[in-house]
Every structure is written in structure tokens, then in C-alpha cells.
Coordinates of C-alpha atoms and ligand atoms in Angstrom, one line a residue:
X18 CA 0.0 0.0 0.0
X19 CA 0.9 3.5 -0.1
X20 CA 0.8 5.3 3.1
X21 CA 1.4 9.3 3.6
X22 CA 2.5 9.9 7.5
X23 CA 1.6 13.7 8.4
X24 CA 4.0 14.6 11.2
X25 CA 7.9 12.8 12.1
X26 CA 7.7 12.5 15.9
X27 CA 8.0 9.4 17.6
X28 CA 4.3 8.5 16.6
X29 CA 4.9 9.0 12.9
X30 CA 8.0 7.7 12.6
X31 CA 7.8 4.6 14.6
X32 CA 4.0 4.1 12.5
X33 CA 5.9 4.9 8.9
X34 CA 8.6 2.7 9.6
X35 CA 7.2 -0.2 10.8
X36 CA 4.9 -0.4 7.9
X37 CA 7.3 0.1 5.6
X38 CA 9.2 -2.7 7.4
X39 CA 6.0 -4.7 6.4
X40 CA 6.5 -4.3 2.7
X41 CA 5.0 -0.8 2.1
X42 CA 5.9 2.5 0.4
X43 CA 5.8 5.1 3.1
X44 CA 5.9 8.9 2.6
X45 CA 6.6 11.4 5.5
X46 CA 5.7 14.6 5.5
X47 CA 6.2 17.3 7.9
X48 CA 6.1 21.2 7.5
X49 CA 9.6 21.8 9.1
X50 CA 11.8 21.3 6.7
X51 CA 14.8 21.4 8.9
X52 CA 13.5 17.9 10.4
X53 CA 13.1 16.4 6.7
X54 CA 16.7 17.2 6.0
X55 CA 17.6 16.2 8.8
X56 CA 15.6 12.6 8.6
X57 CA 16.8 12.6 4.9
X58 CA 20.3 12.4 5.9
X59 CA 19.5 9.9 8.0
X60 CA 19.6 11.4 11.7
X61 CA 17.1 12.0 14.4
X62 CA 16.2 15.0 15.8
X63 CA 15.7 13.1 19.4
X64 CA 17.1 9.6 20.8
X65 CA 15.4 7.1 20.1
X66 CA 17.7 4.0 19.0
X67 CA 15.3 1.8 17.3
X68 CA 14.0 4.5 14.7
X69 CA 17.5 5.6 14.7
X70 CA 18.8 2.2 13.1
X71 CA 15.8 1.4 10.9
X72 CA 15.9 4.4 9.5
X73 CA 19.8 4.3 8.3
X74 CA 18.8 0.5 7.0
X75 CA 15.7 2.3 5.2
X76 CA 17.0 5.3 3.5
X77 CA 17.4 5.5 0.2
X78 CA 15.4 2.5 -0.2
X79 CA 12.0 2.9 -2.9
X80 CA 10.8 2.3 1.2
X81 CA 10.5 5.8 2.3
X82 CA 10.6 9.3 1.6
X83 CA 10.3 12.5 3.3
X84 CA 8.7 15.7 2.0
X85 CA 8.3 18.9 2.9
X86 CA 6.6 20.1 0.1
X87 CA 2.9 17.6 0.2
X88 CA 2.5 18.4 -3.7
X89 CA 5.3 15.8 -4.4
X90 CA 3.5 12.9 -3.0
X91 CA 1.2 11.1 -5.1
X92 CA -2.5 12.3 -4.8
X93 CA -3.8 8.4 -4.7
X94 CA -1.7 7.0 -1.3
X95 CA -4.3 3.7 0.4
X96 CA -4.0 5.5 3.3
X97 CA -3.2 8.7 5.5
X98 CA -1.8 9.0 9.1
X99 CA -2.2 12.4 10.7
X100 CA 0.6 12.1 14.0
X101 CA 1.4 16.0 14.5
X102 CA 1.3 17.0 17.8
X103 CA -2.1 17.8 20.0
X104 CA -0.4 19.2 22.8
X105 CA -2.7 20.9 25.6
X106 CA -3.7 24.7 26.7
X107 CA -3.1 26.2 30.2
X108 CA -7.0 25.3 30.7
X109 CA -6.3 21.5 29.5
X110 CA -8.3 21.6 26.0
X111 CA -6.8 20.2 23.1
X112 CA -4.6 22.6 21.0
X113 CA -5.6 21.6 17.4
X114 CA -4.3 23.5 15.2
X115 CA -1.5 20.9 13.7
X116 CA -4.6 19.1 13.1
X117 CA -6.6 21.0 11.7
X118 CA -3.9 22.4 9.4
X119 CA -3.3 18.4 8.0
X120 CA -6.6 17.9 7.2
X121 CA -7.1 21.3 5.4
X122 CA -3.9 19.9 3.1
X123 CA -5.3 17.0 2.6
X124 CA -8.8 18.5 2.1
X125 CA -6.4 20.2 -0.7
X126 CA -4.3 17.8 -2.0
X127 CA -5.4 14.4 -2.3
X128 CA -8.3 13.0 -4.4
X129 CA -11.2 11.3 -3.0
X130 CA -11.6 8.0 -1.7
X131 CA -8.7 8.5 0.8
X132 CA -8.7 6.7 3.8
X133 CA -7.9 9.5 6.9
X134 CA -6.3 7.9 10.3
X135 CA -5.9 9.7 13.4
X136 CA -3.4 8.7 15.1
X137 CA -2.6 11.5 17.3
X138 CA -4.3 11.4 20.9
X139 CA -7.7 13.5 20.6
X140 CA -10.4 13.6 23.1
X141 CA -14.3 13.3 21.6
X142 CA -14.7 16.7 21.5
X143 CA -11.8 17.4 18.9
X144 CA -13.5 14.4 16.7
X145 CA -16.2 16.3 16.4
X146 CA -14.4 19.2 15.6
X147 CA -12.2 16.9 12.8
X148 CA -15.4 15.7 11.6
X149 CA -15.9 19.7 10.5
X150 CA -12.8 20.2 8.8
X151 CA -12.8 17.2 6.5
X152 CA -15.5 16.6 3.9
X153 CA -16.9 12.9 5.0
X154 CA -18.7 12.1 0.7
X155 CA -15.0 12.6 0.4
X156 CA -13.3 10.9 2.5
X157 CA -13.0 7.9 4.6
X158 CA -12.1 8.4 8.9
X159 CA -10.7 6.1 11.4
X160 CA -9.2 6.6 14.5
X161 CA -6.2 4.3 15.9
X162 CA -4.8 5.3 18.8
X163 CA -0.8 4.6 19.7
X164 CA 0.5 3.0 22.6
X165 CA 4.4 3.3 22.3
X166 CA 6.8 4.2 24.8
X167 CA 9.5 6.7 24.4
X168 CA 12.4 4.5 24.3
X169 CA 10.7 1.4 23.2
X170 CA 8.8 3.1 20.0
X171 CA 9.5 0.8 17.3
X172 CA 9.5 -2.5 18.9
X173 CA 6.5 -1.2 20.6
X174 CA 4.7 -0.4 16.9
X175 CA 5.8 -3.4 16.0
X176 CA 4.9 -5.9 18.3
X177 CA 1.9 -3.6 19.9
X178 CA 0.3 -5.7 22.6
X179 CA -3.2 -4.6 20.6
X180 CA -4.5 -2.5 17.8
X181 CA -7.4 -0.9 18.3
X182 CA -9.3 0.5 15.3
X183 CA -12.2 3.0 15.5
X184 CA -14.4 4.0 12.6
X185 CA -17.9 3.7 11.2
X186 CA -17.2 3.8 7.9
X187 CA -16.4 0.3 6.4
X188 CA -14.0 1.0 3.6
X189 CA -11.8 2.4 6.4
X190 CA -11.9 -0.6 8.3
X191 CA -11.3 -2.7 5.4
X192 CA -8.1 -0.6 4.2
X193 CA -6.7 -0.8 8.2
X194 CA -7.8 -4.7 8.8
X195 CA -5.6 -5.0 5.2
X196 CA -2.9 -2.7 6.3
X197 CA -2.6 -4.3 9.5
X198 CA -3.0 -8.2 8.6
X199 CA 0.7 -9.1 9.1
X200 CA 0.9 -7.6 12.9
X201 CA 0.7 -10.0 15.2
X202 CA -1.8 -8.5 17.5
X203 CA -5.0 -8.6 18.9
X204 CA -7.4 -6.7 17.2
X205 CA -10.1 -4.4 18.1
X206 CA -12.5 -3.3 15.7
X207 CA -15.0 -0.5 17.7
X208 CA -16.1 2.9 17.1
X209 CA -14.5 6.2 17.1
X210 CA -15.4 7.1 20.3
X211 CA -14.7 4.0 22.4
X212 CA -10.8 3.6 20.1
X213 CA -10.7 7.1 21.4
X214 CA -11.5 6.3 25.4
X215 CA -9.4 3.2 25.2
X216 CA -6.2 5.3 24.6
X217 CA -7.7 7.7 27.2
X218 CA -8.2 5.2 29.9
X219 CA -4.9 3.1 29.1
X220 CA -2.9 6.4 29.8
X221 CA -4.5 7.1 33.0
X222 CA -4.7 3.8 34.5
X223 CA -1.0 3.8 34.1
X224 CA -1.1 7.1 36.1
X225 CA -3.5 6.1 38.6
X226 CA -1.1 2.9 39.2
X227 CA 1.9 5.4 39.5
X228 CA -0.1 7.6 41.5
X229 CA -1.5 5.0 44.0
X230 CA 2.2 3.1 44.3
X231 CA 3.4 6.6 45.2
X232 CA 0.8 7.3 48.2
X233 CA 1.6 3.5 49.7
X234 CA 5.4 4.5 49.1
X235 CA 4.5 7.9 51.4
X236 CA 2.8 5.7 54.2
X237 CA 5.3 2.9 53.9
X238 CA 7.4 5.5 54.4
X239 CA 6.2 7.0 57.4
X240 CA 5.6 3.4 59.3
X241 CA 9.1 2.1 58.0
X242 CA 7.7 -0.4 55.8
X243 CA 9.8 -1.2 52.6
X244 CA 7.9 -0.6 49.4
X245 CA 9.8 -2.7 47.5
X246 CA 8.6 -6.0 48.9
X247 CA 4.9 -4.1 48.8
X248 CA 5.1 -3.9 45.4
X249 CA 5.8 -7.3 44.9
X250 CA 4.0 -8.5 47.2
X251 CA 0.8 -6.8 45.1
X252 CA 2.1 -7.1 41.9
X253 CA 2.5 -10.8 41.9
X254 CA -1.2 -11.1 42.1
X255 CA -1.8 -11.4 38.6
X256 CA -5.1 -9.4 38.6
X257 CA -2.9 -6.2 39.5
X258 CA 0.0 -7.4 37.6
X259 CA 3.6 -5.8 38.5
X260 CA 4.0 -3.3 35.6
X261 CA 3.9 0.9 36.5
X262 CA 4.1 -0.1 40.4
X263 CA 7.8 1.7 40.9
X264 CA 7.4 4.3 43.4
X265 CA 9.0 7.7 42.9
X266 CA 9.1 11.4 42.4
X267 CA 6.0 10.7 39.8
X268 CA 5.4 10.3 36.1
X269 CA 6.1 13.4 33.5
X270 CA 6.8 13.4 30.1
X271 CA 4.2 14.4 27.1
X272 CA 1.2 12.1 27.7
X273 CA 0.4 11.4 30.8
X274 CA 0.2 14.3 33.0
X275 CA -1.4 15.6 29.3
X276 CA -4.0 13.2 28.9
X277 CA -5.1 12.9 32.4
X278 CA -5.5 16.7 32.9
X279 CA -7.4 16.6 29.1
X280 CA -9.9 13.9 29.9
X281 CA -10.9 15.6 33.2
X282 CA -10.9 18.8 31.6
X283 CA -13.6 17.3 28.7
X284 CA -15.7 15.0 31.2
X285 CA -15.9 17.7 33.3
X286 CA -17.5 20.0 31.0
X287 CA -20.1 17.2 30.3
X288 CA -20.8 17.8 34.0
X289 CA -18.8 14.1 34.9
X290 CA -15.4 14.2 37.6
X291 CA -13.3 11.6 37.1
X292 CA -12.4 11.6 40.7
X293 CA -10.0 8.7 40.6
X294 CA -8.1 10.6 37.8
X295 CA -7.8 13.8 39.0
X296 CA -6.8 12.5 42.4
X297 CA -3.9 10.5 39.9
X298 CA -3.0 14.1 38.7
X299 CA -3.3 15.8 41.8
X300 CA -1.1 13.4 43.9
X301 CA 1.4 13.4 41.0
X302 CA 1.7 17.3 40.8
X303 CA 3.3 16.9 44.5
X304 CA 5.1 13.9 44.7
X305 CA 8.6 15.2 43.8
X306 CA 8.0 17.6 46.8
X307 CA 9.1 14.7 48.5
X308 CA 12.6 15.3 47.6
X309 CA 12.8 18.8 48.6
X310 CA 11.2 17.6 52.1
X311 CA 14.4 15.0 52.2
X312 CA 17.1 17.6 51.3
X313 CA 15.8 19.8 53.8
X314 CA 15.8 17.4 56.9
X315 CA 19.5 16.7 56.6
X316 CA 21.0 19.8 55.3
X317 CA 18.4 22.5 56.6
X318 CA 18.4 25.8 54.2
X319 CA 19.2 24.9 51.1
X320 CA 20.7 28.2 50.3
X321 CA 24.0 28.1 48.3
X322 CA 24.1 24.2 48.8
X323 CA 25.8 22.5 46.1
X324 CA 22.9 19.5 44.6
X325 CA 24.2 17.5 41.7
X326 CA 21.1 16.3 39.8
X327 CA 21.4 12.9 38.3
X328 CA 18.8 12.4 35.4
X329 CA 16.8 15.3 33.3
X330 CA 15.0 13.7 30.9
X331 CA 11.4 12.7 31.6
X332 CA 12.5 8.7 32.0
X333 CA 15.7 7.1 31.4
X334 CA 16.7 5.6 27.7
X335 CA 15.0 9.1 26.2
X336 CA 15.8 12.5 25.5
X337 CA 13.1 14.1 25.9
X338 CA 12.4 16.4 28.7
X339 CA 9.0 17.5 28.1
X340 CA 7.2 17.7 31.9
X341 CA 10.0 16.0 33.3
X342 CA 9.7 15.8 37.0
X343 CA 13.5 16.9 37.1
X344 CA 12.9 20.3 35.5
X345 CA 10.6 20.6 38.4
X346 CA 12.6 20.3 40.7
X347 CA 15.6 22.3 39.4
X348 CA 13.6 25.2 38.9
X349 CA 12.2 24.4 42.6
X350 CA 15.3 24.0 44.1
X351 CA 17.2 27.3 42.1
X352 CA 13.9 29.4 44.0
X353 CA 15.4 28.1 47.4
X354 CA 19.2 29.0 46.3
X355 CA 20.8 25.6 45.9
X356 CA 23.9 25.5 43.7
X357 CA 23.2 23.2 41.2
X358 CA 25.2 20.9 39.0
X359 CA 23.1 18.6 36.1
X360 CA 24.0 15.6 34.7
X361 CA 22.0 13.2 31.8
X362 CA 23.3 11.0 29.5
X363 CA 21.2 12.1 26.3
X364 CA 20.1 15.3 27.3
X365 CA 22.3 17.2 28.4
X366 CA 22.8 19.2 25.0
X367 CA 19.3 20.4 25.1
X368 CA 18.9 21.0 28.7
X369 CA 21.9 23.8 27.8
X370 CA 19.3 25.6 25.9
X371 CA 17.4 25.9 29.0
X372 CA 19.6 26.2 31.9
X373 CA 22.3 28.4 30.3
X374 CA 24.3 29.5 33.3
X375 CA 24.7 25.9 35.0
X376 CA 26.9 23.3 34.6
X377 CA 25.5 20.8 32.5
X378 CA 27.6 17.2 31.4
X379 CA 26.9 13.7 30.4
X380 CA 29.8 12.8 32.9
X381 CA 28.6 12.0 36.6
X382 CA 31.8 12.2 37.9
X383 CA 32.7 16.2 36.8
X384 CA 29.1 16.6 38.1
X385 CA 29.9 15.3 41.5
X386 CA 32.7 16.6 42.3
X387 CA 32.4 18.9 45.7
X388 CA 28.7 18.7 46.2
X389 CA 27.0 17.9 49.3
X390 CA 23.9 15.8 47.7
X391 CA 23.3 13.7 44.5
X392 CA 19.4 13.7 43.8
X393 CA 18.4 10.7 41.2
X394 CA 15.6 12.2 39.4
X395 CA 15.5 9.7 36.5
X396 CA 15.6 6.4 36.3
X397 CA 19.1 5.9 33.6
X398 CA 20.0 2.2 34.3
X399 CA 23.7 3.2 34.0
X400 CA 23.5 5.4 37.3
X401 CA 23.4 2.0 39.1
X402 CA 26.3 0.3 37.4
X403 CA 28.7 3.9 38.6
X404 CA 31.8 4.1 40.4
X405 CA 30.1 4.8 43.7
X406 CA 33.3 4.6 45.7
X407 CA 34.7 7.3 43.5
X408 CA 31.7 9.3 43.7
X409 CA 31.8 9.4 47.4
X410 CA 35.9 10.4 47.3
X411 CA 34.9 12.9 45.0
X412 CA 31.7 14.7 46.7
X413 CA 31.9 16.7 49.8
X414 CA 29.2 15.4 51.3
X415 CA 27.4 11.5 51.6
X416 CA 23.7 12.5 50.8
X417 CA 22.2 10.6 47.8
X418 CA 18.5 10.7 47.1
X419 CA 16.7 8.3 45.2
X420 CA 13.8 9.8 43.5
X421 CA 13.5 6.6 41.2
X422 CA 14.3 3.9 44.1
X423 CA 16.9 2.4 41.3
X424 CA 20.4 1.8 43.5
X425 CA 20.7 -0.4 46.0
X426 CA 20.7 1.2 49.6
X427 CA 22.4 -1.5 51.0
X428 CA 25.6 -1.2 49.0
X429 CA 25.3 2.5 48.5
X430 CA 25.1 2.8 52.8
X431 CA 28.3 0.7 53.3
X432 CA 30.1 3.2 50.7
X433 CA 29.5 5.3 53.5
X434 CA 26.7 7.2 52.1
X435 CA 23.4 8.5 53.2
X436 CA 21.1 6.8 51.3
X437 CA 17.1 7.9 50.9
X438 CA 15.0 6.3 48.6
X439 CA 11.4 6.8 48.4
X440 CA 9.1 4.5 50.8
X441 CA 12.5 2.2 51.3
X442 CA 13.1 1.8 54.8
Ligands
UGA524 C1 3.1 6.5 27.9 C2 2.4 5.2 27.9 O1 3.1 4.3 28.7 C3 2.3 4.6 26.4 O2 1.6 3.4 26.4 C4 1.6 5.6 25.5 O3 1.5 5.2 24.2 C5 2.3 7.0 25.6 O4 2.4 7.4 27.0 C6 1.6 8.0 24.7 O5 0.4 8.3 25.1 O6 2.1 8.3 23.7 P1 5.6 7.4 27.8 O7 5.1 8.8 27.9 O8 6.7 7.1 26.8 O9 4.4 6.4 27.5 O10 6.2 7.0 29.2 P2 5.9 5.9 30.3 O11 6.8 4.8 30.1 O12 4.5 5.6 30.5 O13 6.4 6.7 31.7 C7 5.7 7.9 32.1 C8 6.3 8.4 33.4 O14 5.9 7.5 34.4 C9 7.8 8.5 33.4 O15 8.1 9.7 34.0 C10 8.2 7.3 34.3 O16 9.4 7.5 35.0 C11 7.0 7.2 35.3 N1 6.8 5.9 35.8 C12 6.5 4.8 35.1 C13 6.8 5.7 37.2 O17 7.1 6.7 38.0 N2 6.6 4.5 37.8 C14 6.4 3.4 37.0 O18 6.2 2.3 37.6 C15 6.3 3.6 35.6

């Protein structure tokens, strides 16, 4: 088939690719043309390792293209996948205008018969609004949702633990059931509406998990039980299952602290609270005060105290710092006068845009040398595999907390260090 992807995130790439790992001729376009040279050279403009590797075995392959100018793809392609960005207002409505933009072009520049899939995250109010701005005779609309992980996007597009289809219009669902025949995947064929409250109620489920580890973590906590054997001990129940129970300083990045605040923002203004969901958000938008509360009982004021941060991105194995529960606590920590030092593996490069006057490195040891606390604010697997002994030798004081639980105390306490996690005893 011939598929045009709208948009080169992680959503459109990791969809383009993998179907034109499954035999098809995929075109990408995206308005910025900086980020189709760039992809047409054959890098990245984030890190992502997957895409990164398909994309140098792909390129100039009859596979894929990428276009910045729509009038150079053909006007006849099977199929359409809109994944620009819906990113959410101050008031936590949809911002559609990427959208709507896409489906004016295609409104424009494709002939009829088109089959038009959303793939971007959309609540049912901006359907309806997509159901203005595209002429139905026309053209054929299906919505199917994503469920990647940063980090994990093509394997996750790949091998998706479902695909969930939504449309009423059979000719859409023929072209997806076709399109989609070699994944091996459950699949759900349903409405618009319901494909669009799965992805919805997947995303905060996750969060309400998150959320709810994180309050047991604050009691365990308090009556010095140790979370980690909690979570265990409820995850192994296979009804609850053991995935999104690691307690921390709480979830960030672009879609869950988005979606949550979106779909209680819409139900709301259908006169519905989705108490358990806002609660998620709520609890979430506090957690990582947890941190500050830690670095205050041991060093008091933290005025001109020298913090190394460990971690900026919004989970480890990603650069991407959008609502990263780090930034939050930089920026809370520089209001109290800490002296900070920043360290990430990936990011570091664009977290110089932001924090121009600190020291910023992908090397833990420059970043630890003479300060008094290390915070871990993101969960890098290499922070746990570090020279610890060094560390210590090299810092002026022993404090390390453990926003993401991910070292072990027991070693890091016989270094000679400090060591709080989060609910660990
Ligand atoms: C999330 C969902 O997991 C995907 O299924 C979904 O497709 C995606 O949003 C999306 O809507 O596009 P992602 O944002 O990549 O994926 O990140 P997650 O792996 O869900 O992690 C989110 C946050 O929760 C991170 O800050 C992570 O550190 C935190 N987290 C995760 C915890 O604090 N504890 C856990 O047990 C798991």
C-alpha cells in the first residue's frame, strides 16, 4: 500500500517505519523542513535507538521518503496517518491547530476516496471538531490510537500488545484490517469514540497505578515499611500485575500528566469528575515535593548548597524532557538558592538551551565533584552500574536521594553514604 505519514515524531515515525518494514511505500511529511533534512540524511532530531537504526537500513530504499513540500506525494496513497502533535492549553483543552492544518492539506491535495487515520491522541470533543474540517462524501475516517513508549517506540509499533481500530465507515476498516493483517496483534475493531477512550483510559490507569504506588510509598514510608517487597507482594497477584508499580518522584513526560488533565478537563465540561483521575494528577503534581522535604531534613536551608542532579529527561533511555519531574525540581530547588550541577546521559545538549548558566555534562563524575547531595531524578539504568566509591571520594558530602528507588541502599550505605529512597526503609 501506499501510506502518507503527516508529522515525524515518535508516533509518525515509529508508524511509517514499521509499515514500511512490512512491505509498504511510506511517505513522511512534515512542514519543518529542517526535520526532513535532517531525517533525509538519515539522523534523528531526538534519541530514540530503534528509529535511529531502521531508519539508516531504510533510507534511500524505494521504502520511504520524506517531503516537505505535500505536492510531491502522489495524490492516490491507500492511506493517511495524521501524528502532528495535540499538545494541551493552560486550561487543558486540546490545541488543534496541527490538526486542523493536515486535514485542510489533505482536504487540498489528495483526491477522494482516501482513507484518513488519526493517530494522534484526541479527546471526543476534537472528533467532532475533525469531523468539521474534512468533507466525509470525500473521504474515509478512522481513528487508531498509539500505545508506544518513548524509548521502546519501534519495537512497541511493531509488536503492539493490541491495535485498536475505530471507525464507522467500512472502507476504512477494510483498508486498516488489510494494512494491519501481518501484525501479530490482537485486534479491536470499535467505534471512534470508544478507540478514542481506550487510549484515554490506558494512559491514565498507568497514572493512577503510578499515582497509587506513590501514596503507599508515602505511608510505607512513614511506618518504615519497605515498598519494594509491597510492590511485589501486590504485583504478583496477577489481577494487579507488576507493571507501573515503581514508586518515585511521579510520572512526567508528554502524555500522561497531558491526557489525564485533558480527559478531566472534557468530562468535566459534560458535568462528569473523574475523581480517581484527578486525584492520579493531583497526587502526581506533589510527589517530587518529596525530595525537597528529604534535602531539607538533613541539610536545613538549602541556600547556596551545592545538589548534583542525576537524570533530566522525563524517564531514562529518552531525550526528551517535556514535563520532566527533574525540570521541576531544578527550577524548585534554584527558587530556594541551591547551587546546582546537572548531569543526563542524552540530554544534556538540550537541557543547555534551557539552563544556560549551570553546569550541565553527560559525565557523573565532573558533576559530582564537591557537592553535598546527588538527587536521582531519573531512572538511567547506567547510574546504578557507577563508580560509587569514586563518587563518594569525589563529593563533599554522603547524601544521595533516590527519587526513582533504582540503587541499591544497602551497597550505597556501606560506601559510607546516606542513602534515601522513596518509601524504602
Ligand atoms: C506513555 C504510555 O506508557 C504509552 O503506552 C503511551 O502510548 C504513551 O504514553 C503515549 O500516550 O504516547 P511514555 O510517555 O513514553 O508512554 O512514558 P511511560 O513509560 O508511560 O512513563 C511515564 C512516566 O511515568 C515516566 O516519568 C516514568 O518515569 C514514570 N513511571 C513509570 C513511574 O514513575 N513508575 C512506574 O512504575 C512507571
Amino acid at each position: 500500500m501506499k501510506i502518507l505519514i503527516i508529522g515525524t515524531g515518535y508516533v509518525g515515525l515509529a508508524t511509517g517505519i514499521a509499515f514500511a518494514k512490512k512491505g509498504n511505500k511510506v511517505f513522511f511529511y512534515d512542514k519543518v523542513k529542517q526535520k526532513i533534512k535532517l531525517l533525509g540524511s538519515g539522523r534523528l532530531f531526538f534519541y530514540e535507538p530503534q528509529i535511529q537504526s531502521a531508519l539508516i537500513e531504510l533510507l534511500n530504499t524505494p521504502s520511504i521518503s520524506f517531503h516537505y513540500d505535500i505536492r510531491e506525494i502522489p495524490k492516490d496513497v491507500d492511506a493517511i496517518f495524521i501524528c502532528v502533535g495535540t499538545p494541551i492549553l493552560r486550561n487543558g483543552s486540546t490545541n488543534l491547530n496541527a490538526m486542523i492544518s493536515a486535514l485542510h492539506e489533505i482536504e487540498k491535495n489528495f483526491i477522494a476516496n482516501t482513507t484518513i487515520v488519526i493517530k494522534s491522541t484526541i479527546n471526543p470533543k476534537d472528533y467532532a471538531e475533525i469531523q468539521k474540517n474534512i468533507s466525509l462524501e470525500r473521504f474515509h475516517l478512522a481513528v487508531n490510537p498509539e500505545f508506544l513508549s518513548e524509548g521502546n517506540a519501534l519495537e512497541d509499533t511493531l509488536k503492539p500488545a493490541r491495535i485498536v481500530i475505530g471507525t464507522n465507515d467500512e472502507y476504512a476498516k477494510n483498508v486498516l484490517e488489510k494494512l494491519y493483517d501481518s501484525f501479530d496483534a490482537p485486534k479491536i475493531f470499535t467505534d471512534p469514540l470508544s478507540a478514542i477512550i481506550i487510549k484515554y483510559a490506558s494512559n491514565s490507569f498507568l497514572a493512577v497505578k503510578i499515582s497509587f504506588i506513590n501514596e503507599i510509598a508515602n505511608l510505607s514510608e512513614k511506618i518504615g515499611a519497605s515498598i519494594d517487597d509491597i510492590a511485589l507482594g501486590i504485583g504478583l497477584d496477577p489481577r494487579i500485575g507488576r507493571e507501573f508499580l515503581k514508586a518515585g518522584i511521579g510520572f512526567g513526560g508528554s502524555c500522561l500528566p497531558k491526557d489525564t488533565k485533558n480527559i478531566s478537563k472534557y468530562a468535566k465540561e459534560l458535568g462528569q469528575e473523574l475523581r480517581i483521575i484527578e486525584a492520579a494528577y493531583k497526587i502526581n503534581e506533589r510527589q517530587y515535593k518529596i525530595v525537597i522535604e528529604k534535602l531539607n531534613k538533613h541539610l536545613g536551608s538549602l541556600n547556596s548548597r551545592k545538589i548534583a542532579i542525576f537524570g533530566l529527561s522525563f524517564k531514562g533511555n529518552t531525550d526528551d524532557l517535556r514535563n520532566s519531574v527533574s525540570l521541576k525540581i531544578i527550577s524548585e530547588l534554584q527558587k530556594e538558592g541551591a547551587v546546582l550541577k546537572l548531569h543526563d546521559y542524552k540530554s544534556f545538549e538540550k537541557a543547555k538551551k534551557i539552563f544556560r548558566n549551570l553546569l550541565i555534562s553527560n559525565d557523573p563524575y565532573t558533576v559530582s565533584k564537591g557537592t553535598e547531595a546527588i538527587i536521582i531524578t531519573t531512572d538511567w539504568k547506567d547510574y546504578q552500574t557507577l563508580d560509587w566509591t569514586r563518587i563518594k571520594q569525589l563529593m563533599s558530602g554522603n547524601l544521595v536521594v533516590d527519587g526513582r528507588n533504582i540503587l541499591d541502599k544497602n551497597i550505597l550505605r556501606s560506601l559510607g553514604f546516606w542513602y534515601e529512597g522513596i518509601g524504602r526503609k
